mmCIF file of C-alpha atoms in Angstrom:
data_model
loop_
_atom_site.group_PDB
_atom_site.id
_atom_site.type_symbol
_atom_site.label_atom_id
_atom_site.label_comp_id
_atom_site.label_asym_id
_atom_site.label_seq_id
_atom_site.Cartn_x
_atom_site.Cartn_y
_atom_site.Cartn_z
ATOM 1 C CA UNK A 1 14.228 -13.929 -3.945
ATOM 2 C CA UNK A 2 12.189 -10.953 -2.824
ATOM 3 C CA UNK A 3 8.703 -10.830 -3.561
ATOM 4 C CA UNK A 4 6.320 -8.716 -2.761
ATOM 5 C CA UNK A 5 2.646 -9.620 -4.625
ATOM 6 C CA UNK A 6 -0.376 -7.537 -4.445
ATOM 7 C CA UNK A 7 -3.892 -8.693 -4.679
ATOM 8 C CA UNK A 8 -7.605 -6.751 -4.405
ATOM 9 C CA UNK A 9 -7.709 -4.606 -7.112
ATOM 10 C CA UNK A 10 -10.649 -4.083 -8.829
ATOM 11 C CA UNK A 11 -13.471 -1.770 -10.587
ATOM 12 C CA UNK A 12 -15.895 -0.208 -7.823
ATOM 13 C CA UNK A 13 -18.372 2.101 -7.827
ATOM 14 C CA UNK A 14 -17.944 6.001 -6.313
ATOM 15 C CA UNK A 15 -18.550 5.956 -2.433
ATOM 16 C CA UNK A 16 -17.817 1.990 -2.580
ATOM 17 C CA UNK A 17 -14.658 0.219 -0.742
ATOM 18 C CA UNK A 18 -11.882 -2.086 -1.655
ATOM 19 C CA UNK A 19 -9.003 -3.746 0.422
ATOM 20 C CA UNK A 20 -5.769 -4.320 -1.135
ATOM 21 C CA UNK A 21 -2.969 -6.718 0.224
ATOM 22 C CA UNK A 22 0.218 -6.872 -0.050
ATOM 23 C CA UNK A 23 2.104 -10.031 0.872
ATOM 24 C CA UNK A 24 5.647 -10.494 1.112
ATOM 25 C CA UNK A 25 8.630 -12.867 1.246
ATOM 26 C CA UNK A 26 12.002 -13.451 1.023
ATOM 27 C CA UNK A 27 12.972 -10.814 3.580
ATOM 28 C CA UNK A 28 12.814 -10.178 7.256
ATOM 29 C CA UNK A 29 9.465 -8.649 6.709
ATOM 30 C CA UNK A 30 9.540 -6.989 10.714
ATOM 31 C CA UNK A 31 12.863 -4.522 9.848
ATOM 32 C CA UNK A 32 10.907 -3.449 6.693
ATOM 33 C CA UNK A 33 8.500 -0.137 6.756
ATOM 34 C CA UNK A 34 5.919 -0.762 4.680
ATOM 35 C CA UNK A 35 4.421 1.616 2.256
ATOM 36 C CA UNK A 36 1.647 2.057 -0.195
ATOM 37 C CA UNK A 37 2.047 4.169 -3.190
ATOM 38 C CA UNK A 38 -0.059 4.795 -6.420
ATOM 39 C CA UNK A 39 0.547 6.099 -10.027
ATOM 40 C CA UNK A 40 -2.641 7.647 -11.889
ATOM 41 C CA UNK A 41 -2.488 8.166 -15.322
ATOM 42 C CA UNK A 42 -0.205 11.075 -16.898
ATOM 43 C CA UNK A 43 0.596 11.248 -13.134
ATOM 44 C CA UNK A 44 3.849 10.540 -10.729
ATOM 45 C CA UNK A 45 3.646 8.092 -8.382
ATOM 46 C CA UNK A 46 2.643 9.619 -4.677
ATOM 47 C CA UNK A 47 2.920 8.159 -1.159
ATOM 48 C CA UNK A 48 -0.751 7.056 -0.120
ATOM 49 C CA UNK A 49 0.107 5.575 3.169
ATOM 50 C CA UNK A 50 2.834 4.268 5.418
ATOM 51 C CA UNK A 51 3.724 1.838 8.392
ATOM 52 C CA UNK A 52 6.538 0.942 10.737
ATOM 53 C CA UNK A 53 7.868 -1.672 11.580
ATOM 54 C CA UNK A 54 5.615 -2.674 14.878
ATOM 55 C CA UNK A 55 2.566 -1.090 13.419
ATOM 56 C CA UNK A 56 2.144 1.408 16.061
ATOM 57 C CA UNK A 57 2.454 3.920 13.881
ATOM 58 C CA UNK A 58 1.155 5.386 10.642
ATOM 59 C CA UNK A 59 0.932 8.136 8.192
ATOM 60 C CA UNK A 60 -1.334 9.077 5.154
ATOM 61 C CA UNK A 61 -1.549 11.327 2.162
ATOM 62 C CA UNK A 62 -3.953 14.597 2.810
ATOM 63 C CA UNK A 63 -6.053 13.182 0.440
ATOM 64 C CA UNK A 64 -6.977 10.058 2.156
ATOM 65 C CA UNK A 65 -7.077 10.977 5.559
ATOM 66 C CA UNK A 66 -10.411 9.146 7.300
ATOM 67 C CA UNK A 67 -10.664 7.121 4.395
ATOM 68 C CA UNK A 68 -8.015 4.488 4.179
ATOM 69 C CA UNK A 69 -6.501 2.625 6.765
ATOM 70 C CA UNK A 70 -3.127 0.494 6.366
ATOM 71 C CA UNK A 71 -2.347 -2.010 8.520
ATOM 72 C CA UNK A 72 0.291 -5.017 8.843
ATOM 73 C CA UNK A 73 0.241 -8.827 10.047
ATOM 74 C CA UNK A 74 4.034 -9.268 10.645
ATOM 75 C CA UNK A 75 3.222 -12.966 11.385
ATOM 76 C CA UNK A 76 1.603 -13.600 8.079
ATOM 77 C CA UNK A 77 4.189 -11.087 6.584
ATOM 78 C CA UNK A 78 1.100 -8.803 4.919
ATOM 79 C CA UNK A 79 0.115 -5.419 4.872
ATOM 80 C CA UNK A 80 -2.926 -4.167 3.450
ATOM 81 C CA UNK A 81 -5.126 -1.043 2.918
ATOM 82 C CA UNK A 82 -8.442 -0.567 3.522
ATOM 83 C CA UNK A 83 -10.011 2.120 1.235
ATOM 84 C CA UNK A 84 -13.655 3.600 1.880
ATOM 85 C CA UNK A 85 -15.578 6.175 0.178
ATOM 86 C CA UNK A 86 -13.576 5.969 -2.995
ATOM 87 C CA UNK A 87 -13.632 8.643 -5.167
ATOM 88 C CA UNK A 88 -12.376 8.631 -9.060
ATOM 89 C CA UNK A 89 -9.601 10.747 -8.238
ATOM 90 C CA UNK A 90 -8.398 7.209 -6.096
ATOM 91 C CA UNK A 91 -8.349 5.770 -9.825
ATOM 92 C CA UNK A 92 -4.568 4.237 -10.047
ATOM 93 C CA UNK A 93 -2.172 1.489 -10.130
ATOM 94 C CA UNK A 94 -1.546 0.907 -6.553
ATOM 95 C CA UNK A 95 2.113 -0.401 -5.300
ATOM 96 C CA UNK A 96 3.606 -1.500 -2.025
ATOM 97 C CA UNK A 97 6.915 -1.280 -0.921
ATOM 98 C CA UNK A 98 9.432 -2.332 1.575
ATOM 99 C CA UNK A 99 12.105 -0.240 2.914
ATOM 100 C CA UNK A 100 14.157 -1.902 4.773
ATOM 101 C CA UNK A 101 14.927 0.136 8.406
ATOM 102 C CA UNK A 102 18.631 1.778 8.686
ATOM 103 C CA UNK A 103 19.154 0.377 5.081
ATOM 104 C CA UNK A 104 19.156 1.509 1.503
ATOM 105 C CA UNK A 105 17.179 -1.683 0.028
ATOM 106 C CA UNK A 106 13.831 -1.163 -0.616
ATOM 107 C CA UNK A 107 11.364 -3.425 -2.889
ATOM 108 C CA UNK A 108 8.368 -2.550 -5.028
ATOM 109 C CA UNK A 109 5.092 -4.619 -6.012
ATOM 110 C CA UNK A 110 4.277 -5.373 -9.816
ATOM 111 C CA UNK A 111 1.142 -3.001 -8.607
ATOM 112 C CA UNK A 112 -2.487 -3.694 -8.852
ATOM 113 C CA UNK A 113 -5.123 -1.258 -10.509
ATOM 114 C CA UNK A 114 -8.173 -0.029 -8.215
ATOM 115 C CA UNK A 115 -10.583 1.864 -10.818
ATOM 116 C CA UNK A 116 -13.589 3.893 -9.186
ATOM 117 C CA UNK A 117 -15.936 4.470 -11.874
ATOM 118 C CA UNK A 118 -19.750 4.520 -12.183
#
């Protein structure tokens, strides 16, 4: 059974930081690019951040360029994201998600909600 649980969440203050995690098992977690996404309110979800397989290299959303960081532990089968300087627009329910590399399966989080509020 695939599962993929995220943890970290939280209420923060504007300009304040949070790092959500995102661990994973029942799949070969190394032939899976890893992905965060997030869902605001009245919104669709959007693609914050992504990471291949090895970790050598990722990509980010425009809007949190120099401000979050993803990164993966493919021995402890986790990948996280480090967000600074949040803003409210960063208010959301944040999801990861495996997609598995050549393949059509793909897995999603239950999500976990970051709120940036003062």
């Amino acid at each position: 059974q695939v599962q993929l649980v995220e943890s970290g969440g939280g209420l923060v203050q504007p300009g304040g930081s949070l790092r959500l995690s995102c661990a994973v098992s029942g799949l070969t977690f190394h032939y899976y690019v890893m992905k965060w996404y997030r869902q605001a309110p009245g919104k669709e979800r959007e693609l914050v951040a992504g990471v291949t397989t090895d970790g050598g290299r990722k990509n980010y959303a425009e809007s949190v360029k120099g401000r979050f960081t993803i990164s993966r532990d493919n021995r402890r089968r986790t990948v996280s994201l480090q967000m600074n300087s949040l803003n409210i627009e960063d208010t959301a329910v944040y999801y990861c998600k495996a997609e598995g590399l050549g393949s059509d399966s793909e897995y999603w989080g239950q999500g976990t909600q970051v709120t940036v509020s003062s």
